[in-house]
PDB file of C-alpha atoms in Angstrom:
ATOM      1  CA  MET I  46      94.595 118.990  69.740  1.00  0.00           C
ATOM      2  CA  LYS I  47      91.085 119.960  70.935  1.00  0.00           C
ATOM      3  CA  LYS I  48      91.237 117.409  73.766  1.00  0.00           C
ATOM      4  CA  SER I  49      94.556 118.766  75.051  1.00  0.00           C
ATOM      5  CA  VAL I  50      93.250 122.370  74.999  1.00  0.00           C
ATOM      6  CA  ILE I  51      90.094 121.340  76.859  1.00  0.00           C
ATOM      7  CA  THR I  52      92.162 119.339  79.357  1.00  0.00           C
ATOM      8  CA  ILE I  53      94.454 122.323  80.006  1.00  0.00           C
ATOM      9  CA  LEU I  54      91.471 124.678  80.419  1.00  0.00           C
ATOM     10  CA  LEU I  55      89.826 122.275  82.889  1.00  0.00           C
ATOM     11  CA  LEU I  56      93.078 121.974  84.834  1.00  0.00           C
ATOM     12  CA  VAL I  57      93.503 125.772  85.029  1.00  0.00           C
ATOM     13  CA  ALA I  58      89.844 126.199  86.071  1.00  0.00           C
ATOM     14  CA  SER I  59      90.224 123.521  88.767  1.00  0.00           C
ATOM     15  CA  ILE I  60      93.357 125.126  90.192  1.00  0.00           C
ATOM     16  CA  GLY I  61      91.713 128.570  90.110  1.00  0.00           C
ATOM     17  CA  GLY I  62      88.625 127.239  91.875  1.00  0.00           C
ATOM     18  CA  PHE I  63      90.745 125.561  94.530  1.00  0.00           C
ATOM     19  CA  LEU I  64      92.689 128.781  95.186  1.00  0.00           C
ATOM     20  CA  ILE I  65      89.493 130.830  95.446  1.00  0.00           C
ATOM     21  CA  PHE I  66      87.576 128.479  97.748  1.00  0.00           C
ATOM     22  CA  PHE I  67      90.434 127.280  99.950  1.00  0.00           C
ATOM     23  CA  ASN I  68      92.326 130.553 100.329  1.00  0.00           C
ATOM     24  CA  PRO I  69      93.115 131.115 104.046  1.00  0.00           C
ATOM     25  CA  LYS I  70      91.465 134.253 105.323  1.00  0.00           C
ATOM     26  CA  THR I  71      91.999 136.314 108.438  1.00  0.00           C
ATOM     27  CA  VAL I  72      89.275 135.531 110.933  1.00  0.00           C
ATOM     28  CA  SER I  73      87.838 138.315 113.016  1.00  0.00           C
ATOM     29  CA  ASN I  74      85.890 137.805 116.198  1.00  0.00           C
ATOM     30  CA  PRO I  75      82.700 139.920 115.972  1.00  0.00           C
ATOM     31  CA  THR I  76      81.485 138.745 119.397  1.00  0.00           C
ATOM     32  CA  GLN I  77      84.088 140.755 121.264  1.00  0.00           C
ATOM     33  CA  ASN I  78      82.849 143.834 123.065  1.00  0.00           C
ATOM     34  CA  ASN I  79      84.254 146.976 121.403  1.00  0.00           C
ATOM     35  CA  SER I  80      84.985 148.546 124.773  1.00  0.00           C
ATOM     36  CA  ASP I  81      87.043 145.515 125.742  1.00  0.00           C
ATOM     37  CA  ALA I  82      90.811 145.909 125.435  1.00  0.00           C
ATOM     38  CA  LEU I  83      91.012 142.567 123.622  1.00  0.00           C
ATOM     39  CA  ASN I  84      90.125 143.913 120.176  1.00  0.00           C
ATOM     40  CA  THR I  85      93.632 144.585 118.931  1.00  0.00           C
ATOM     41  CA  PRO I  86      94.779 141.812 116.579  1.00  0.00           C
ATOM     42  CA  GLN I  87      98.295 141.496 118.036  1.00  0.00           C
ATOM     43  CA  LYS I  88      96.769 140.234 121.278  1.00  0.00           C
ATOM     44  CA  TRP I  89      95.747 137.054 119.517  1.00  0.00           C
ATOM     45  CA  GLU I  90      98.788 136.493 117.357  1.00  0.00           C
ATOM     46  CA  SER I  91     100.407 133.119 116.940  1.00  0.00           C
ATOM     47  CA  LYS I  92     103.694 132.564 118.721  1.00  0.00           C
ATOM     48  CA  VAL I  93     106.272 130.107 117.409  1.00  0.00           C
ATOM     49  CA  ASP I  94     109.020 128.384 119.373  1.00  0.00           C
ATOM     50  CA  ASP I  95     111.491 126.443 117.234  1.00  0.00           C
ATOM     51  CA  GLN I  96     114.034 124.694 119.480  1.00  0.00           C
ATOM     52  CA  ALA I  97     115.580 121.241 119.742  1.00  0.00           C
ATOM     53  CA  SER I  98     114.253 120.136 116.323  1.00  0.00           C
ATOM     54  CA  VAL I  99     110.620 120.739 117.374  1.00  0.00           C
ATOM     55  CA  THR I 100     108.431 123.580 116.149  1.00  0.00           C
ATOM     56  CA  VAL I 101     105.620 124.551 118.522  1.00  0.00           C
ATOM     57  CA  THR I 102     103.036 127.103 117.339  1.00  0.00           C
ATOM     58  CA  VAL I 103     100.519 128.467 119.837  1.00  0.00           C
ATOM     59  CA  THR I 104      97.544 130.684 118.982  1.00  0.00           C
ATOM     60  CA  PRO I 105      95.089 131.874 121.635  1.00  0.00           C
ATOM     61  CA  SER I 106      91.601 131.233 120.299  1.00  0.00           C
ATOM     62  CA  ASP I 107      89.565 132.519 123.247  1.00  0.00           C
ATOM     63  CA  LEU I 108      90.847 134.779 126.000  1.00  0.00           C
ATOM     64  CA  ARG I 109      87.719 136.841 126.576  1.00  0.00           C
ATOM     65  CA  ALA I 110      87.083 137.937 130.156  1.00  0.00           C
ATOM     66  CA  GLU I 111      83.526 136.582 129.987  1.00  0.00           C
ATOM     67  CA  SER I 112      84.574 133.127 128.742  1.00  0.00           C
ATOM     68  CA  GLY I 113      84.464 130.262 131.204  1.00  0.00           C
ATOM     69  CA  GLU I 114      87.410 128.591 129.467  1.00  0.00           C
ATOM     70  CA  TRP I 115      90.481 129.985 127.782  1.00  0.00           C
ATOM     71  CA  LYS I 116      91.676 128.066 124.753  1.00  0.00           C
ATOM     72  CA  PHE I 117      95.021 127.838 123.007  1.00  0.00           C
ATOM     73  CA  ASP I 118      95.403 126.123 119.622  1.00  0.00           C
ATOM     74  CA  ILE I 119      98.700 124.216 119.611  1.00  0.00           C
ATOM     75  CA  VAL I 120     100.524 122.617 116.677  1.00  0.00           C
ATOM     76  CA  MET I 121     103.747 120.631 117.199  1.00  0.00           C
ATOM     77  CA  SER I 122     105.924 119.212 114.452  1.00  0.00           C
ATOM     78  CA  THR I 123     109.249 117.398 114.342  1.00  0.00           C
ATOM     79  CA  HIS I 124     111.083 114.724 112.423  1.00  0.00           C
ATOM     80  CA  SER I 125     113.396 113.560 115.185  1.00  0.00           C
ATOM     81  CA  VAL I 126     111.627 113.591 118.574  1.00  0.00           C
ATOM     82  CA  GLU I 127     108.692 111.529 119.832  1.00  0.00           C
ATOM     83  CA  LEU I 128     105.863 113.895 120.898  1.00  0.00           C
ATOM     84  CA  ASP I 129     104.593 111.722 123.723  1.00  0.00           C
ATOM     85  CA  GLN I 130     103.989 114.307 126.459  1.00  0.00           C
ATOM     86  CA  ASP I 131     100.770 114.620 128.434  1.00  0.00           C
ATOM     87  CA  MET I 132      99.985 118.250 127.590  1.00  0.00           C
ATOM     88  CA  THR I 133      98.005 118.745 130.809  1.00  0.00           C
ATOM     89  CA  LYS I 134     101.130 117.890 132.801  1.00  0.00           C
ATOM     90  CA  VAL I 135     103.809 119.777 130.877  1.00  0.00           C
ATOM     91  CA  ALA I 136     101.988 123.109 130.398  1.00  0.00           C
ATOM     92  CA  VAL I 137     101.232 125.907 132.829  1.00  0.00           C
ATOM     93  CA  LEU I 138      99.658 129.323 132.256  1.00  0.00           C
ATOM     94  CA  VAL I 139     101.230 132.202 134.184  1.00  0.00           C
ATOM     95  CA  ALA I 140      99.145 135.365 134.653  1.00  0.00           C
ATOM     96  CA  ASP I 141     100.711 138.714 135.550  1.00  0.00           C
ATOM     97  CA  SER I 142     104.099 137.032 136.056  1.00  0.00           C
ATOM     98  CA  ASP I 143     103.212 135.188 139.257  1.00  0.00           C
ATOM     99  CA  LYS I 144      99.931 133.242 139.379  1.00  0.00           C
ATOM    100  CA  GLU I 145     100.096 129.774 137.831  1.00  0.00           C
ATOM    101  CA  TYR I 146      97.168 127.837 136.353  1.00  0.00           C
ATOM    102  CA  ARG I 147      97.164 124.213 135.226  1.00  0.00           C
ATOM    103  CA  PRO I 148      95.234 123.141 132.125  1.00  0.00           C
ATOM    104  CA  ILE I 149      91.890 121.455 132.672  1.00  0.00           C
ATOM    105  CA  ARG I 150      92.082 119.363 129.508  1.00  0.00           C
ATOM    106  CA  TRP I 151      93.678 118.682 126.123  1.00  0.00           C
ATOM    107  CA  GLU I 152      91.428 118.134 123.114  1.00  0.00           C
ATOM    108  CA  GLY I 153      93.522 116.906 120.260  1.00  0.00           C
ATOM    109  CA  THR I 154      95.933 114.362 118.899  1.00  0.00           C
ATOM    110  CA  PRO I 155      96.905 111.765 121.507  1.00  0.00           C
ATOM    111  CA  ALA I 156     100.489 111.408 122.721  1.00  0.00           C
ATOM    112  CA  GLY I 157     102.963 109.930 120.233  1.00  0.00           C
ATOM    113  CA  GLY I 158     104.224 110.543 116.753  1.00  0.00           C
ATOM    114  CA  HIS I 159     105.959 113.476 115.111  1.00  0.00           C
ATOM    115  CA  HIS I 160     102.984 115.768 114.458  1.00  0.00           C
ATOM    116  CA  ARG I 161     100.379 116.745 117.044  1.00  0.00           C
ATOM    117  CA  GLU I 162      97.751 119.407 117.252  1.00  0.00           C
ATOM    118  CA  GLY I 163      94.880 120.282 119.488  1.00  0.00           C
ATOM    119  CA  VAL I 164      93.414 122.750 121.944  1.00  0.00           C
ATOM    120  CA  LEU I 165      94.816 123.246 125.438  1.00  0.00           C
ATOM    121  CA  ILE I 166      92.043 124.496 127.715  1.00  0.00           C
ATOM    122  CA  PHE I 167      92.353 126.417 130.988  1.00  0.00           C
ATOM    123  CA  ALA I 168      89.725 127.820 133.323  1.00  0.00           C
ATOM    124  CA  SER I 169      89.449 131.562 132.696  1.00  0.00           C
ATOM    125  CA  VAL I 170      91.528 133.829 134.907  1.00  0.00           C
ATOM    126  CA  ALA I 171      89.935 136.415 137.188  1.00  0.00           C
ATOM    127  CA  PRO I 172      90.609 139.192 137.698  1.00  0.00           C
ATOM    128  CA  TYR I 173      91.518 139.710 134.059  1.00  0.00           C
ATOM    129  CA  PRO I 174      95.341 139.784 133.824  1.00  0.00           C
ATOM    130  CA  GLN I 175      97.514 142.289 132.012  1.00  0.00           C
ATOM    131  CA  ASP I 176      99.735 139.614 130.537  1.00  0.00           C
ATOM    132  CA  LEU I 177      99.897 135.858 130.062  1.00  0.00           C
ATOM    133  CA  LYS I 178     102.730 133.426 129.553  1.00  0.00           C
ATOM    134  CA  LEU I 179     102.278 129.821 128.469  1.00  0.00           C
ATOM    135  CA  ASN I 180     105.177 127.657 129.651  1.00  0.00           C
ATOM    136  CA  ILE I 181     105.565 124.214 128.110  1.00  0.00           C
ATOM    137  CA  LYS I 182     108.351 121.942 129.337  1.00  0.00           C
ATOM    138  CA  GLU I 183     109.835 118.643 128.179  1.00  0.00           C
ATOM    139  CA  ILE I 184     109.048 118.907 124.462  1.00  0.00           C
ATOM    140  CA  GLY I 185     112.395 118.154 122.865  1.00  0.00           C
ATOM    141  CA  GLY I 186     113.969 118.458 126.323  1.00  0.00           C
ATOM    142  CA  VAL I 187     113.609 122.248 126.517  1.00  0.00           C
ATOM    143  CA  GLN I 188     111.405 124.800 128.268  1.00  0.00           C
ATOM    144  CA  ARG I 189     109.259 126.886 125.933  1.00  0.00           C
ATOM    145  CA  SER I 190     107.762 130.184 127.010  1.00  0.00           C
ATOM    146  CA  LEU I 191     105.279 132.084 124.855  1.00  0.00           C
ATOM    147  CA  SER I 192     103.710 135.337 126.054  1.00  0.00           C
ATOM    148  CA  TRP I 193     100.947 137.800 125.212  1.00  0.00           C
ATOM    149  CA  ILE I 194     100.103 141.257 126.557  1.00  0.00           C
ATOM    150  CA  LEU I 195      96.356 141.467 127.129  1.00  0.00           C
ATOM    151  CA  VAL I 196      95.910 144.963 128.594  1.00  0.00           C
ATOM    152  CA  GLU I 197      98.191 147.871 127.811  1.00  0.00           C
TER     153      GLU I 197
END
């Protein structure tokens, strides 16, 4: 009886410790300049495109005007399509609805499989645009377009 009570208490304490230490938290970026229009949280929100049995989630991780590189965290997941695209060839960043920029590199899971994630990196855009759109083609045979307003 004592062993089962101790075992249950240890199990509850372990689960509680896991929930406390591994609880996802909102991350703020204290390095941003307060006068910069980038401070509003919705500017950095994740966008999700769920088409053709593939879910693509994109979160800008660095779009500061003073950054040399702009980074987008990308997670792709499917159970029916092979994710074998070269991300530097299927993605393009469109600034202010007309200027297109190609990625300079992909740092992440190599092509293949059903789950991929990584960072798609572009050279920063100058002058600083009002809006951005990330177009990704050929994943599941469809065009995906995710957009953010940077300056209101």
